[in-house]
N, CA and C of each residue as an Amber inpcrd file, in Angstrom:
protein
   681
 108.1000000  89.3000000 122.7360000 107.5850000  90.6590000 122.9520000
 107.0420000  90.7740000 124.3680000 107.5500000  91.7400000 125.1220000
 107.0460000  91.9910000 126.4690000 105.7700000  92.8100000 126.3780000
 104.7210000  92.3750000 127.0720000 103.3930000  92.9410000 126.8690000
 103.2580000  94.4000000 127.2780000 104.1610000  94.8900000 128.1370000
 104.0230000  96.2760000 128.5970000 105.3080000  97.0760000 128.4380000
 106.1690000  96.6840000 127.5180000 107.4280000  97.4030000 127.3250000
 107.3070000  98.3180000 126.1010000 107.6090000  99.5840000 126.2920000
 107.4700000 100.6020000 125.2480000 108.8200000 101.2490000 124.9670000
 109.0830000 101.5110000 123.7080000 110.2870000 102.2250000 123.2970000
 109.9010000 103.6090000 122.7820000 110.4930000 104.6450000 123.3690000
 110.2730000 106.0220000 122.9300000 111.5060000 106.4550000 122.1400000
 111.3020000 106.8820000 120.8940000 112.4090000 107.2940000 120.0320000
 112.1850000 108.7440000 119.6140000 112.9960000 109.6460000 120.1460000
 112.8480000 111.0760000 119.8480000 114.1550000 111.7660000 120.1960000
 114.5600000 112.7390000 119.3670000 115.8230000 113.4240000 119.6410000
 115.6760000 114.5700000 120.6400000 114.4550000 114.8200000 121.1150000
 114.2400000 115.8240000 122.1600000 114.3050000 115.1250000 123.5170000
 115.4250000 115.3050000 124.2270000 115.6460000 114.5650000 125.4650000
 114.6090000 114.8960000 126.5350000 114.2420000 116.1660000 126.6470000
 113.2630000 116.5550000 127.6670000 111.9250000 115.8900000 127.4070000
 111.5150000 115.8610000 126.1520000 110.2470000 115.2260000 125.8010000
 110.2950000 113.7330000 126.1340000 111.4220000 113.0850000 125.8480000
 111.5660000 111.6620000 126.1650000 111.4130000 111.4260000 127.6660000
 112.0160000 112.3090000 128.4570000 111.9450000 112.1580000 129.9090000
 110.5060000 112.2910000 130.4040000 109.7690000 113.2500000 129.8280000
 108.3800000 113.4540000 130.2310000 107.5290000 112.2360000 129.8750000
 107.6900000 111.7350000 128.6490000 106.9250000 110.5630000 128.2350000
 107.3000000 109.3420000 129.0620000 108.5850000 109.1510000 129.2900000
 109.0210000 107.9970000 130.0730000 108.4400000 108.0300000 131.4780000
 108.5060000 109.1860000 132.1160000 107.9900000 109.3100000 133.4780000
 106.4990000 108.9920000 133.5260000 105.7180000 109.5980000 132.6340000
 104.2690000 109.4260000 132.6720000 103.8360000 108.0250000 132.2720000
 104.5370000 107.4210000 131.3360000 104.2130000 106.0530000 130.9430000
 104.5490000 105.0760000 132.0730000 105.6450000 105.3260000 132.7630000
 106.0100000 104.4460000 133.8670000 105.0320000 104.5790000 135.0290000
 104.5010000 105.7780000 135.2250000 103.4670000 105.9600000 136.2430000
 102.2500000 105.1050000 135.9250000 101.9810000 104.9180000 134.6280000
 100.8430000 104.1030000 134.1940000 101.1420000 102.6040000 134.2530000
 102.3670000 102.2490000 134.6100000 102.6980000 100.8370000 134.7770000
 103.4820000 100.2030000 133.6440000 103.8700000 101.0010000 132.6410000
 104.6360000 100.4620000 131.5220000 106.1360000 100.4780000 131.8400000
 106.8620000  99.5440000 131.2450000 108.3200000  99.5850000 131.2620000
 108.7540000 100.3620000 130.0230000 109.5880000 101.3670000 130.2040000
 109.8960000 102.2820000 129.1060000 111.4040000 102.4250000 128.9100000
 111.8340000 102.2640000 127.6670000 113.2020000 102.5630000 127.2740000
 113.1720000 103.7430000 126.3180000 114.2960000 104.4480000 126.2520000
 114.3810000 105.6540000 125.4370000 115.5770000 105.5690000 124.5020000
 115.4010000 106.0670000 123.2720000 116.5040000 106.2300000 122.3240000
 116.3850000 107.6220000 121.7140000 117.5030000 108.3020000 121.5640000
 117.4750000 109.6790000 121.0680000 117.7750000 109.7870000 119.5700000
 117.8050000 108.6490000 118.8980000 117.9410000 108.6200000 117.4380000
 117.4570000 107.2690000 116.9480000 117.1290000 107.2190000 115.6650000
 116.7020000 105.9420000 115.0840000 117.8560000 104.9460000 115.1000000
 119.0690000 105.4530000 114.8690000 120.2320000 104.5710000 114.8740000
 120.4210000 103.9230000 116.2460000 120.2560000 104.7110000 117.3120000
 120.3790000 104.1760000 118.6680000 119.2800000 103.1500000 118.9360000
 118.0830000 103.4390000 118.4610000 116.9620000 102.5130000 118.6650000
 117.2120000 101.1840000 117.9670000 117.7570000 101.2250000 116.7510000
 117.9560000 100.0160000 115.9650000 119.0430000  99.1120000 116.5450000
 119.8340000  99.6310000 117.4690000 120.8470000  98.8110000 118.1350000
 120.2310000  97.9650000 119.2450000 118.9870000  98.2800000 119.6240000
 118.2990000  97.5290000 120.6700000 117.6160000  96.2970000 120.0870000
 117.2030000  95.4080000 120.9690000 116.4190000  94.2480000 120.5400000
 114.9670000  94.6970000 120.4130000 114.6100000  95.2140000 119.2340000
 113.2980000  95.8170000 119.0150000 112.1690000  94.8090000 119.2550000
 112.4430000  93.5350000 118.9930000 111.3920000  92.5270000 119.1220000
 110.8590000  92.3970000 120.5440000 111.5420000  92.9700000 121.5210000
 111.1010000  92.8890000 122.9170000 109.9370000  93.8290000 123.2150000
 109.7380000  94.8260000 122.3570000 108.7970000  95.8920000 122.6930000
 107.3900000  95.5980000 122.1860000 106.4170000  96.0600000 122.9680000
 105.0220000  95.8860000 122.5840000 104.4980000  97.0880000 121.8130000
 105.2390000  98.2060000 121.8220000 104.8050000  99.4090000 121.1070000
 105.9860000 100.3640000 120.9960000 106.0100000 101.1360000 119.9110000
 107.0590000 102.1320000 119.7050000 106.4200000 103.4940000 119.4790000
 106.8300000 104.4950000 120.2630000 106.4700000 105.8930000 120.0400000
 107.6270000 106.5140000 119.2700000 107.3650000 106.9710000 118.0530000
 108.4490000 107.2950000 117.1250000 108.3100000 108.6880000 116.5240000
 109.3390000 109.4910000 116.7140000 109.4060000 110.8020000 116.0660000
 109.7710000 110.6020000 114.5960000 109.4970000 111.5940000 113.7670000
 109.8190000 111.4850000 112.3440000 111.1070000 112.2170000 112.0040000
 111.2080000 113.4760000 112.4080000 112.3470000 114.3000000 111.9950000
 113.5160000 114.1270000 112.9670000 114.4190000 113.2360000 112.5810000
 115.6150000 112.9700000 113.3760000 116.7890000 112.7480000 112.4530000
 117.9600000 113.1780000 112.7950000 119.2540000 112.8600000 112.2000000
 119.2790000 112.2550000 110.8180000 120.2250000 111.3470000 110.6100000
 120.4250000 110.7380000 109.2890000 119.2950000 109.7790000 108.9290000
 118.8140000 109.0260000 109.9160000 117.7060000 108.1080000 109.6680000
 116.4570000 108.6740000 110.3110000 115.4730000 109.0580000 109.4940000
 114.2500000 109.6110000 110.0820000 113.2960000 108.4940000 110.5040000
 112.2150000 108.8830000 111.1580000 111.2840000 107.9010000 111.6900000
 110.5970000 107.0720000 110.6200000 110.2810000 107.6800000 109.4780000
 109.6510000 106.9390000 108.3930000 110.5660000 105.8030000 107.9080000
 111.8570000 106.1050000 107.7630000 112.7960000 105.0900000 107.2850000
 112.9280000 103.9590000 108.3020000 112.9990000 104.3220000 109.5730000
 113.0900000 103.3030000 110.6160000 111.8530000 102.4090000 110.6040000
 110.6850000 103.0250000 110.4810000 109.4410000 102.2580000 110.4680000
 109.4020000 101.2960000 109.2880000 109.8600000 101.7290000 108.1270000
 109.8760000 100.8470000 106.9540000 110.7700000  99.6350000 107.2000000
 111.9240000  99.8690000 107.8100000 112.8360000  98.7610000 108.1100000
 112.1840000  97.7670000 109.0710000 111.4920000  98.2820000 110.0770000
 110.8400000  97.4040000 111.0470000 109.7230000  96.5950000 110.4090000
 108.9620000  97.2250000 109.5180000 107.8400000  96.5350000 108.8860000
 108.3030000  95.4800000 107.8820000 109.5440000  95.5730000 107.4190000
 110.0580000  94.5910000 106.4690000 110.5890000  93.3410000 107.1680000
 110.8760000  93.4590000 108.4540000 111.4470000  92.3330000 109.1910000
 110.3460000  91.5080000 109.8520000 110.3390000  90.1940000 109.6580000
 109.3140000  89.3480000 110.2920000 109.3160000  89.4420000 111.8170000
 110.4860000  89.7250000 112.4040000 110.5940000  89.7860000 113.8600000
 109.9470000  91.0310000 114.4540000 109.8070000  92.0820000 113.6510000
 109.3010000  93.3570000 114.1790000 108.0980000  93.9040000 113.4220000
 107.6670000  93.2170000 112.3740000 106.6120000  93.7470000 111.5070000
 105.3030000  93.9880000 112.2420000 105.0240000  93.1840000 113.2810000
 103.7370000  93.2930000 113.9670000 103.7640000  94.2090000 115.1840000
 104.9050000  94.8180000 115.4770000 104.9740000  95.7310000 116.6240000
 104.2880000  97.0410000 116.2500000 103.2670000  97.4500000 116.9870000
 102.5690000  98.6980000 116.6460000 103.4630000  99.9190000 116.8110000
 103.2680000 100.8720000 115.9180000 104.0310000 102.1250000 115.9230000
 103.0630000 103.3040000 115.9820000 103.3570000 104.2330000 116.8730000
 102.6290000 105.5000000 116.9140000 103.6230000 106.6090000 116.5890000
 103.3940000 107.3100000 115.4860000 104.2420000 108.4530000 115.1690000
 103.8350000 109.6440000 116.0330000 104.8170000 110.3080000 116.6280000
 104.6030000 111.5390000 117.3930000 105.5040000 112.5890000 116.7560000
 104.9420000 113.5110000 115.9980000 105.7700000 114.3600000 115.1530000
 105.1660000 115.7310000 114.9210000 106.0410000 116.6740000 114.5530000
 105.5980000 118.0240000 114.1900000 105.1870000 118.1020000 112.7220000
 105.4110000 117.0410000 111.9650000 105.0020000 117.0250000 110.5520000
 103.4840000 116.8290000 110.5190000 102.7650000 117.9230000 110.2380000
 101.3230000 117.9350000 110.4740000 100.4610000 118.0200000 109.2280000
 101.0370000 117.8400000 108.0370000 100.2100000 117.9150000 106.8360000
  99.4660000 116.6020000 106.6280000  98.3970000 116.6650000 105.8480000
  97.6330000 115.4590000 105.5420000  98.4940000 114.4440000 104.8060000
  99.3600000 114.9220000 103.8920000 100.2340000 114.0110000 103.1520000
 101.1940000 113.2880000 104.0810000 101.7170000 114.0050000 105.0880000
 102.6090000 113.3760000 106.0630000 101.8770000 112.2880000 106.8350000
 100.6540000 112.5940000 107.2650000  99.8730000 111.6190000 108.0210000
  99.5820000 110.3890000 107.1700000  99.1880000 110.6000000 105.9280000
  98.8970000 109.4840000 105.0270000 100.1460000 108.6430000 104.8070000
 101.2950000 109.3230000 104.6350000 102.5520000 108.5920000 104.4340000
 102.8550000 107.7070000 105.6360000 102.6740000 108.2560000 106.8440000
 102.9430000 107.4900000 108.0510000 102.0210000 106.3010000 108.2110000
 100.7400000 106.5070000 107.9510000  99.7680000 105.4220000 108.0820000
  99.9730000 104.3600000 107.0050000 100.3890000 104.7850000 105.8200000
 100.6150000 103.8330000 104.7480000 101.8230000 102.9410000 105.0030000
 102.7810000 103.4310000 105.7710000 103.9240000 102.6030000 106.1450000
 103.4690000 101.4510000 107.0270000 102.3580000 101.6820000 107.7290000
 101.8430000 100.6490000 108.6100000 101.6910000 101.0960000 110.0460000
 101.8590000 102.4100000 110.2900000 101.7050000 102.9290000 111.6520000
 100.2660000 102.7490000 112.1270000 100.1140000 102.5780000 113.4320000
  98.7870000 102.3730000 114.0120000  98.1340000 103.6750000 114.4250000
  98.9150000 104.7250000 114.5570000  98.3630000 106.0260000 114.9270000
  99.3700000 107.1020000 114.5600000  98.8960000 108.3450000 114.5210000
  99.7400000 109.4770000 114.1180000  99.3290000 110.6700000 114.9630000
 100.2070000 111.0960000 115.8620000  99.9080000 112.1890000 116.7800000
 100.7810000 113.3820000 116.4120000 100.1520000 114.5450000 116.2930000
 100.8660000 115.7410000 115.8670000 101.3020000 116.5650000 117.0820000
 102.5640000 116.9830000 117.0810000 103.0810000 117.8850000 118.1130000
 102.5970000 119.3040000 117.8360000 102.4000000 120.1150000 118.8800000
 102.4850000 119.7580000 120.2990000 101.2540000 118.9670000 120.7270000
 101.4440000 118.0380000 121.6200000 100.3540000 117.1990000 122.0790000
 100.3560000 117.1640000 123.5980000  99.2400000 116.7700000 124.1520000
  99.1710000 116.6040000 125.6030000  99.5960000 115.1860000 125.9620000
 100.2510000 115.0440000 127.0930000 100.6570000 113.7230000 127.5550000
  99.4260000 112.8380000 127.7550000  98.3520000 113.4420000 128.2190000
  97.1050000 112.6930000 128.4380000  96.6200000 112.0750000 127.1350000
  96.7330000 112.8030000 126.0360000  96.3270000 112.2940000 124.7270000
  97.2000000 111.1130000 124.3200000  98.5100000 111.2400000 124.5280000
  99.4270000 110.1570000 124.1740000  99.1050000 108.9000000 124.9770000
  98.8780000 109.0550000 126.2680000  98.5630000 107.9020000 127.1160000
  97.2950000 107.1960000 126.6490000  96.2940000 107.9840000 126.2460000
  95.0380000 107.3990000 125.7690000  95.2640000 106.6380000 124.4710000
  96.0660000 107.2020000 123.5710000  96.3320000 106.5310000 122.2950000
  97.1090000 105.2330000 122.5160000  98.0930000 105.2850000 123.4050000
  98.8810000 104.0900000 123.7130000  97.9760000 102.9830000 124.2350000
  97.1110000 103.3200000 125.1520000  96.2030000 102.3250000 125.7310000
  95.3050000 101.7190000 124.6600000  94.7820000 102.5710000 123.7740000
  93.8910000 102.0970000 122.7150000  94.6060000 101.1620000 121.7520000
  95.7890000 101.5430000 121.3250000  96.5310000 100.7240000 120.3630000
  96.9300000  99.3830000 120.9740000  97.4100000  99.3910000 122.2100000
  97.8000000  98.1440000 122.8580000  96.5980000  97.2180000 123.0520000
  95.4820000  97.7900000 123.4280000  94.2750000  96.9840000 123.6250000
  93.8520000  96.3340000 122.3200000  93.9410000  97.0780000 121.2330000
  93.5060000  96.5680000 119.9430000  94.4590000  95.5170000 119.3890000
  95.7560000  95.6760000 119.6150000  96.7380000  94.7900000 118.9880000
  97.0970000  93.5740000 119.8260000  96.7580000  93.5780000 121.1100000
  97.1580000  92.4660000 121.9730000  96.0240000  91.5140000 122.2980000
  94.8160000  91.8320000 121.8900000  93.6870000  90.9580000 122.1900000
  93.0420000  90.5040000 120.8890000  93.0290000  89.2010000 120.6910000
  92.4470000  88.6220000 119.4820000  91.3710000  87.6250000 119.8730000
  90.3470000  87.5400000 119.0890000  89.2500000  86.6190000 119.3920000
  89.5970000  85.2300000 118.8930000  88.9850000  84.1820000 119.4800000
  89.2610000  82.8250000 119.0410000  88.9590000  82.5930000 117.5680000
  88.0500000  83.3930000 116.9960000  87.7020000  83.2200000 115.5830000
  88.8440000  83.6030000 114.6610000  89.8420000  84.3080000 115.2120000
  90.9510000  84.8030000 114.4030000  92.0020000  83.7160000 114.1800000
  91.5590000  82.5370000 113.7580000  92.4780000  81.4260000 113.5220000
  92.2540000  80.7980000 112.1500000  91.4090000  81.3940000 111.3250000
  91.0070000  80.7800000 110.0690000  91.9150000  81.1480000 108.9070000
  91.8480000  80.3100000 107.8860000  92.4320000  80.6490000 106.5980000
  91.2930000  81.0130000 105.6610000  91.3980000  82.1590000 105.0290000
  90.3840000  82.6200000 104.0830000  91.0280000  82.6480000 102.7060000
  90.3310000  82.1160000 101.7110000  90.9720000  81.9860000 100.4070000
  90.0030000  82.1920000  99.2560000  90.5700000  82.5670000  98.1230000
  89.8490000  82.5650000  96.8460000  90.8490000  82.0680000  95.8040000
  90.6020000  80.8810000  95.2720000  91.5180000  80.2480000  94.3200000
  92.9400000  80.2590000  94.8940000  93.9040000  80.9020000  94.2410000
  95.2900000  80.8850000  94.7200000  95.6440000  81.9950000  95.6820000
  94.6560000  82.8020000  96.0570000  94.8870000  83.8810000  97.0250000
  94.3730000  83.4280000  98.3860000  95.2250000  83.4670000  99.3930000
  94.7910000  83.0560000 100.7220000  95.4630000  83.9050000 101.7890000
  94.7860000  84.0310000 102.9300000  95.3590000  84.7200000 104.0770000
  95.1680000  83.8570000 105.3180000  96.1960000  83.8460000 106.1480000
  96.1210000  83.1940000 107.4490000  95.9050000  84.2920000 108.4770000
  94.6800000  84.4110000 108.9710000  94.3500000  85.5510000 109.8240000
  95.0410000  85.5020000 111.1780000  95.3340000  84.3080000 111.6800000
  95.9930000  84.2230000 112.9820000  97.4710000  84.5690000 112.8810000
  98.1000000  84.1890000 111.7700000  99.5280000  84.4410000 111.5800000
  99.8110000  85.7190000 110.8010000  98.7350000  86.3660000 110.3130000
  98.8740000  87.6110000 109.5390000  99.7670000  87.4050000 108.3100000
  99.4860000  86.3330000 107.5660000 100.2820000  86.0230000 106.3800000
  99.3800000  85.9540000 105.1570000  99.9250000  86.3830000 104.0260000
  99.1920000  86.3850000 102.7630000  99.9850000  85.5890000 101.7300000
  99.2700000  84.7510000 100.9570000  99.9190000  83.9380000  99.9390000
  99.2190000  84.1400000  98.5940000 100.0240000  84.2910000  97.5620000
  99.5140000  84.3990000  96.1940000 100.1130000  83.2600000  95.3870000
  99.2830000  82.2940000  95.0150000  99.7280000  81.1190000  94.2630000
 100.9190000  80.4410000  94.9370000 100.8230000  80.3020000  96.2540000
 101.8540000  79.6100000  97.0180000 103.0270000  80.4630000  97.4330000
 103.1110000  81.6910000  96.9530000 104.2150000  82.5890000  97.3020000
 103.7420000  83.5780000  98.3620000 104.5050000  83.6880000  99.4590000
 104.1070000  84.6130000 100.5160000 104.3710000  86.0540000 100.0790000
 103.3870000  86.9010000 100.3050000 103.4890000  88.3230000  99.9790000
 103.3760000  89.1180000 101.2830000 104.3620000  89.9500000 101.5470000
 104.3550000  90.7500000 102.7670000 103.4640000  91.9730000 102.5910000
 102.4850000  92.1070000 103.4750000 101.5710000  93.2450000 103.4320000
 101.6710000  94.0310000 104.7370000 101.7110000  95.3630000 104.6640000
 101.6140000  96.1630000 105.8820000 100.2920000  95.8790000 106.5950000
 100.2380000  96.1850000 107.8710000  99.0810000  95.8430000 108.6940000
  97.7630000  96.3040000 108.0830000  97.6800000  97.5560000 107.6350000
  96.4040000  98.0740000 107.1540000  95.9760000  97.4150000 105.8440000
  96.9250000  97.1650000 104.9560000  96.5760000  96.4830000 103.7140000
  96.0970000  95.0710000 104.0030000  96.7500000  94.3940000 104.9480000
  96.3170000  93.0400000 105.3100000  94.9000000  93.0630000 105.8800000
  94.6130000  94.0270000 106.7450000  93.2920000  94.0880000 107.3670000
  92.2050000  94.4140000 106.3490000  92.5200000  95.2650000 105.3670000
  91.5510000  95.5580000 104.3070000  91.2790000  94.3060000 103.4850000
  92.3520000  93.6050000 103.0890000  92.1810000  92.3830000 102.3070000
  91.3950000  91.3450000 103.0940000  91.6980000  91.2070000 104.3800000
  90.9770000  90.2530000 105.2240000  89.4910000  90.5800000 105.2710000
  89.1770000  91.8580000 105.4040000  87.7840000  92.2940000 105.4480000
  87.0540000  91.9690000 104.1530000  87.6690000  92.3120000 103.0290000
  87.0160000  92.1130000 101.7360000  86.9340000  90.6290000 101.3640000
  88.0430000  89.8990000 101.6040000  88.0810000  88.4940000 101.2280000
  87.1410000  87.6490000 102.0880000  86.9520000  88.0620000 103.3310000
  86.0600000  87.3250000 104.2360000  84.5910000  87.6250000 103.9660000
  84.3450000  88.6470000 103.1580000  82.9590000  89.0430000 102.8530000
  82.8100000  89.2380000 101.3490000  83.1150000  88.1880000 100.5970000
  83.1270000  88.2900000  99.1440000  81.7710000  88.7390000  98.5880000
  81.8650000  89.6340000  97.5990000  80.7220000  90.2000000  96.8790000
  79.9600000  91.2630000  97.6900000  80.3940000  91.5200000  98.9030000
  79.7660000  92.5740000  99.6930000  80.5100000  93.8740000  99.4750000
  79.7710000  94.9720000  99.3110000  80.3810000  96.2820000  99.1070000
  80.4880000  97.0070000 100.4460000  81.6970000  97.4680000 100.7410000
  81.9310000  98.2620000 101.9460000  82.2040000  99.7080000 101.5390000
  81.5230000 100.6300000 102.1740000  81.7950000 102.0390000 101.9080000
  83.1680000 102.3990000 102.4750000  83.7240000 103.4940000 102.0100000
  85.0080000 103.9450000 102.5510000  84.8910000 104.1980000 104.0530000
  83.7640000 104.7530000 104.4700000  83.5530000 105.0170000 105.8930000
  83.5590000 103.7140000 106.6920000  82.9360000 102.6750000 106.1460000
  82.9150000 101.3800000 106.8470000  84.3220000 100.8020000 106.9490000
  85.0900000 100.9210000 105.8840000  86.4620000 100.4060000 105.9080000
  87.2970000 101.1790000 106.9190000  87.1500000 102.4980000 106.9260000
  87.8880000 103.3180000 107.9000000  87.5420000 102.9100000 109.3230000
  86.2710000 102.7200000 109.5980000  85.8320000 102.4200000 110.9690000
  86.2810000 101.0370000 111.4190000  86.4500000 100.0910000 110.4740000
  86.8460000  98.7410000 110.8400000  88.3570000  98.5540000 110.8790000
  89.0780000  99.2990000 110.0660000  90.5210000  99.0900000 109.9400000
  91.3310000 100.0920000 110.7550000  90.8200000 101.3230000 110.8470000
  91.5090000 102.3450000 111.6340000  90.7240000 102.6110000 112.9230000
  91.4080000 102.8620000 114.0380000  90.7050000 103.1240000 115.3000000
  89.8850000 104.4030000 115.2150000  88.8570000 104.4740000 116.0470000
  87.9380000 105.6040000 116.0100000  88.6190000 106.9370000 116.2890000
  89.7060000 106.8970000 117.0760000  90.3180000 108.1650000 117.4640000
  91.4220000 108.6140000 116.5100000  91.5760000 107.9580000 115.3680000
  92.5130000 108.4000000 114.3560000  91.7500000 109.1150000 113.2560000
  92.1170000 110.3450000 112.9750000  91.4160000 111.1260000 111.9580000
  92.1250000 110.9550000 110.6210000  91.4960000 110.2100000 109.7180000
  92.0420000 110.0100000 108.3830000  90.9410000 110.2690000 107.3710000
  91.3310000 110.4140000 106.1180000  90.3690000 110.7400000 105.0710000
  90.1200000 109.5400000 104.1620000  89.0850000 109.6560000 103.3150000
  88.7600000 108.5950000 102.3610000  89.9440000 108.2750000 101.4600000
  90.7810000 109.2740000 101.2170000  91.9290000 109.0850000 100.3250000
  92.8650000 107.9900000 100.8430000  92.9520000 107.8470000 102.1500000
  93.8050000 106.8110000 102.7310000  93.3360000 105.4320000 102.2790000
  92.0330000 105.2140000 102.2570000  91.4840000 103.9350000 101.7960000
  91.8480000 103.7130000 100.3360000  91.6580000 104.7270000  99.5040000
  91.9500000 104.5990000  98.0710000  93.4160000 104.2440000  97.8310000
  94.3190000 104.9090000  98.5550000  95.7540000 104.6560000  98.3960000
  96.0980000 103.2200000  98.7830000  95.5490000 102.7560000  99.8990000
  95.8290000 101.3960000 100.3540000  95.2530000 100.3530000  99.4130000
  94.0550000 100.6030000  98.8580000  93.4520000  99.6880000  97.8900000
  94.3310000  99.5860000  96.6460000  94.8120000 100.7230000  96.1530000
  95.6650000 100.7360000  94.9640000  96.9330000  99.9160000  95.1870000
  97.5550000 100.0950000  96.3350000  98.7810000  99.3440000  96.6410000
  98.4860000  97.8620000  96.8100000  97.3780000  97.5530000  97.4390000
  97.0050000  96.1620000  97.6590000  96.7770000  95.4440000  96.3340000
  96.0700000  96.0920000  95.4400000  95.8070000  95.4830000  94.1300000
  97.1020000  95.1240000  93.4070000  98.0900000  96.0030000  93.5050000
  99.3530000  95.7760000  92.7890000 100.1630000  94.6390000  93.3910000
  99.9250000  94.3270000  94.6700000 100.7400000  93.3250000  95.3550000
 100.1930000  91.9070000  95.2340000  98.9060000  91.7720000  94.9290000
  98.3200000  90.4180000  94.9060000  98.1240000  89.9170000  93.4770000
  98.8600000  90.5110000  92.5530000  98.9010000  90.0120000  91.1830000
  97.5590000  90.0130000  90.4820000  97.2560000  88.9240000  89.7820000
  96.0340000  88.8510000  88.9890000  94.7770000  88.9540000  89.8480000
  94.9080000  88.6680000  91.1500000  93.7330000  88.7240000  92.0260000
  93.3510000  90.1680000  92.3700000  94.2430000  91.0950000  92.0420000
  93.9260000  92.4980000  92.2870000  92.6950000  92.9560000  91.5340000
  92.4530000  92.3440000  90.3790000  91.2910000  92.7490000  89.5790000
  89.9800000  92.3170000  90.2260000  90.0630000  91.4270000  91.2120000
  88.8510000  90.9900000  91.9080000  88.4000000  92.0060000  92.9680000
  89.2870000  92.9390000  93.3270000  88.8700000  94.0250000  94.2150000
  88.2090000  95.0780000  93.3350000  86.9220000  95.1560000  93.4010000
  86.1790000  96.0350000  92.5010000  85.7540000  97.3270000  93.2090000
  85.5320000  98.3280000  92.4020000  85.0560000  99.6230000  92.8930000
  83.6100000  99.8150000  92.4730000  82.7460000 100.0970000  93.4100000
  81.3560000 100.4340000  93.0980000  81.2550000 101.9480000  93.2630000
  81.2490000 102.6580000  92.1350000  81.2920000 104.1260000  92.1430000
  80.1540000 104.6870000  92.9870000  80.5110000 105.5630000  93.8960000
  79.5200000 106.1880000  94.7530000  79.2250000 105.4010000  96.0080000
  79.7770000 104.1770000  96.1010000  79.5310000 103.3260000  97.2660000
  80.8210000 102.9340000  97.9730000  81.6990000 102.1940000  97.2910000
  82.9230000 101.7530000  97.9540000  83.5910000 100.6130000  97.2390000
  84.1050000  99.6420000  98.0150000  84.9050000  98.5600000  97.4660000
  84.3790000  97.1920000  97.9140000  84.7060000  96.1660000  97.1180000
  84.3670000  94.8110000  97.4820000  85.3090000  93.8440000  96.7930000
  85.1910000  92.5450000  97.1210000  85.9780000  91.5070000  96.4780000
  85.0350000  90.5860000  95.7240000  85.2130000  90.4780000  94.4130000
  84.3570000  89.6620000  93.5730000  84.8090000  88.2160000  93.5970000
  84.0040000  87.3380000  94.2050000  84.3690000  85.9310000  94.2980000
  83.9300000  85.1400000  93.0710000
């Protein structure tokens, strides 16, 4: 992965040109694709971030993002959706796929540049403490490799579900409010609702088998992991 290479995927050619020009002025190397199919023909693993439209041709941005998140070679590449789909359900769907941000059109280029900088800063810098394995019985996570294991079997988790599990598992028996989870897992400049936390918790519980019952709900407060 090249630390400053960005892929812009949008079927609006003029918009791609504007984003490419402004991102290159900021020092990034930028490639452009005018469809998801064209983007998927590239070596996606080279990119440090993808700016992705949703409403495109036969393969929309959501489908492309799901394919990328399923592949070990591209699962950790941050994605920012830039789209005219502006409903809360659309935003939740995009974030649940594993996107790092969701920007609604029309947007200012200045806003996009700020979001890109924030996401890259957050995803490319890790502290030395991020090398531990955290476990409870047969459930374990490797925080440095971003891997989750259930009774010896690796389970693929989207970025946000992994970060929620890491937070709860690393602080067993502690209750985190939805607001605390949002502030720790989602960047400050992303506007999401408590419902996003609930949806991710529900999906996480279903993926970690019998250990899902250890993620408890404290009504009126939030969530925790019972050790």
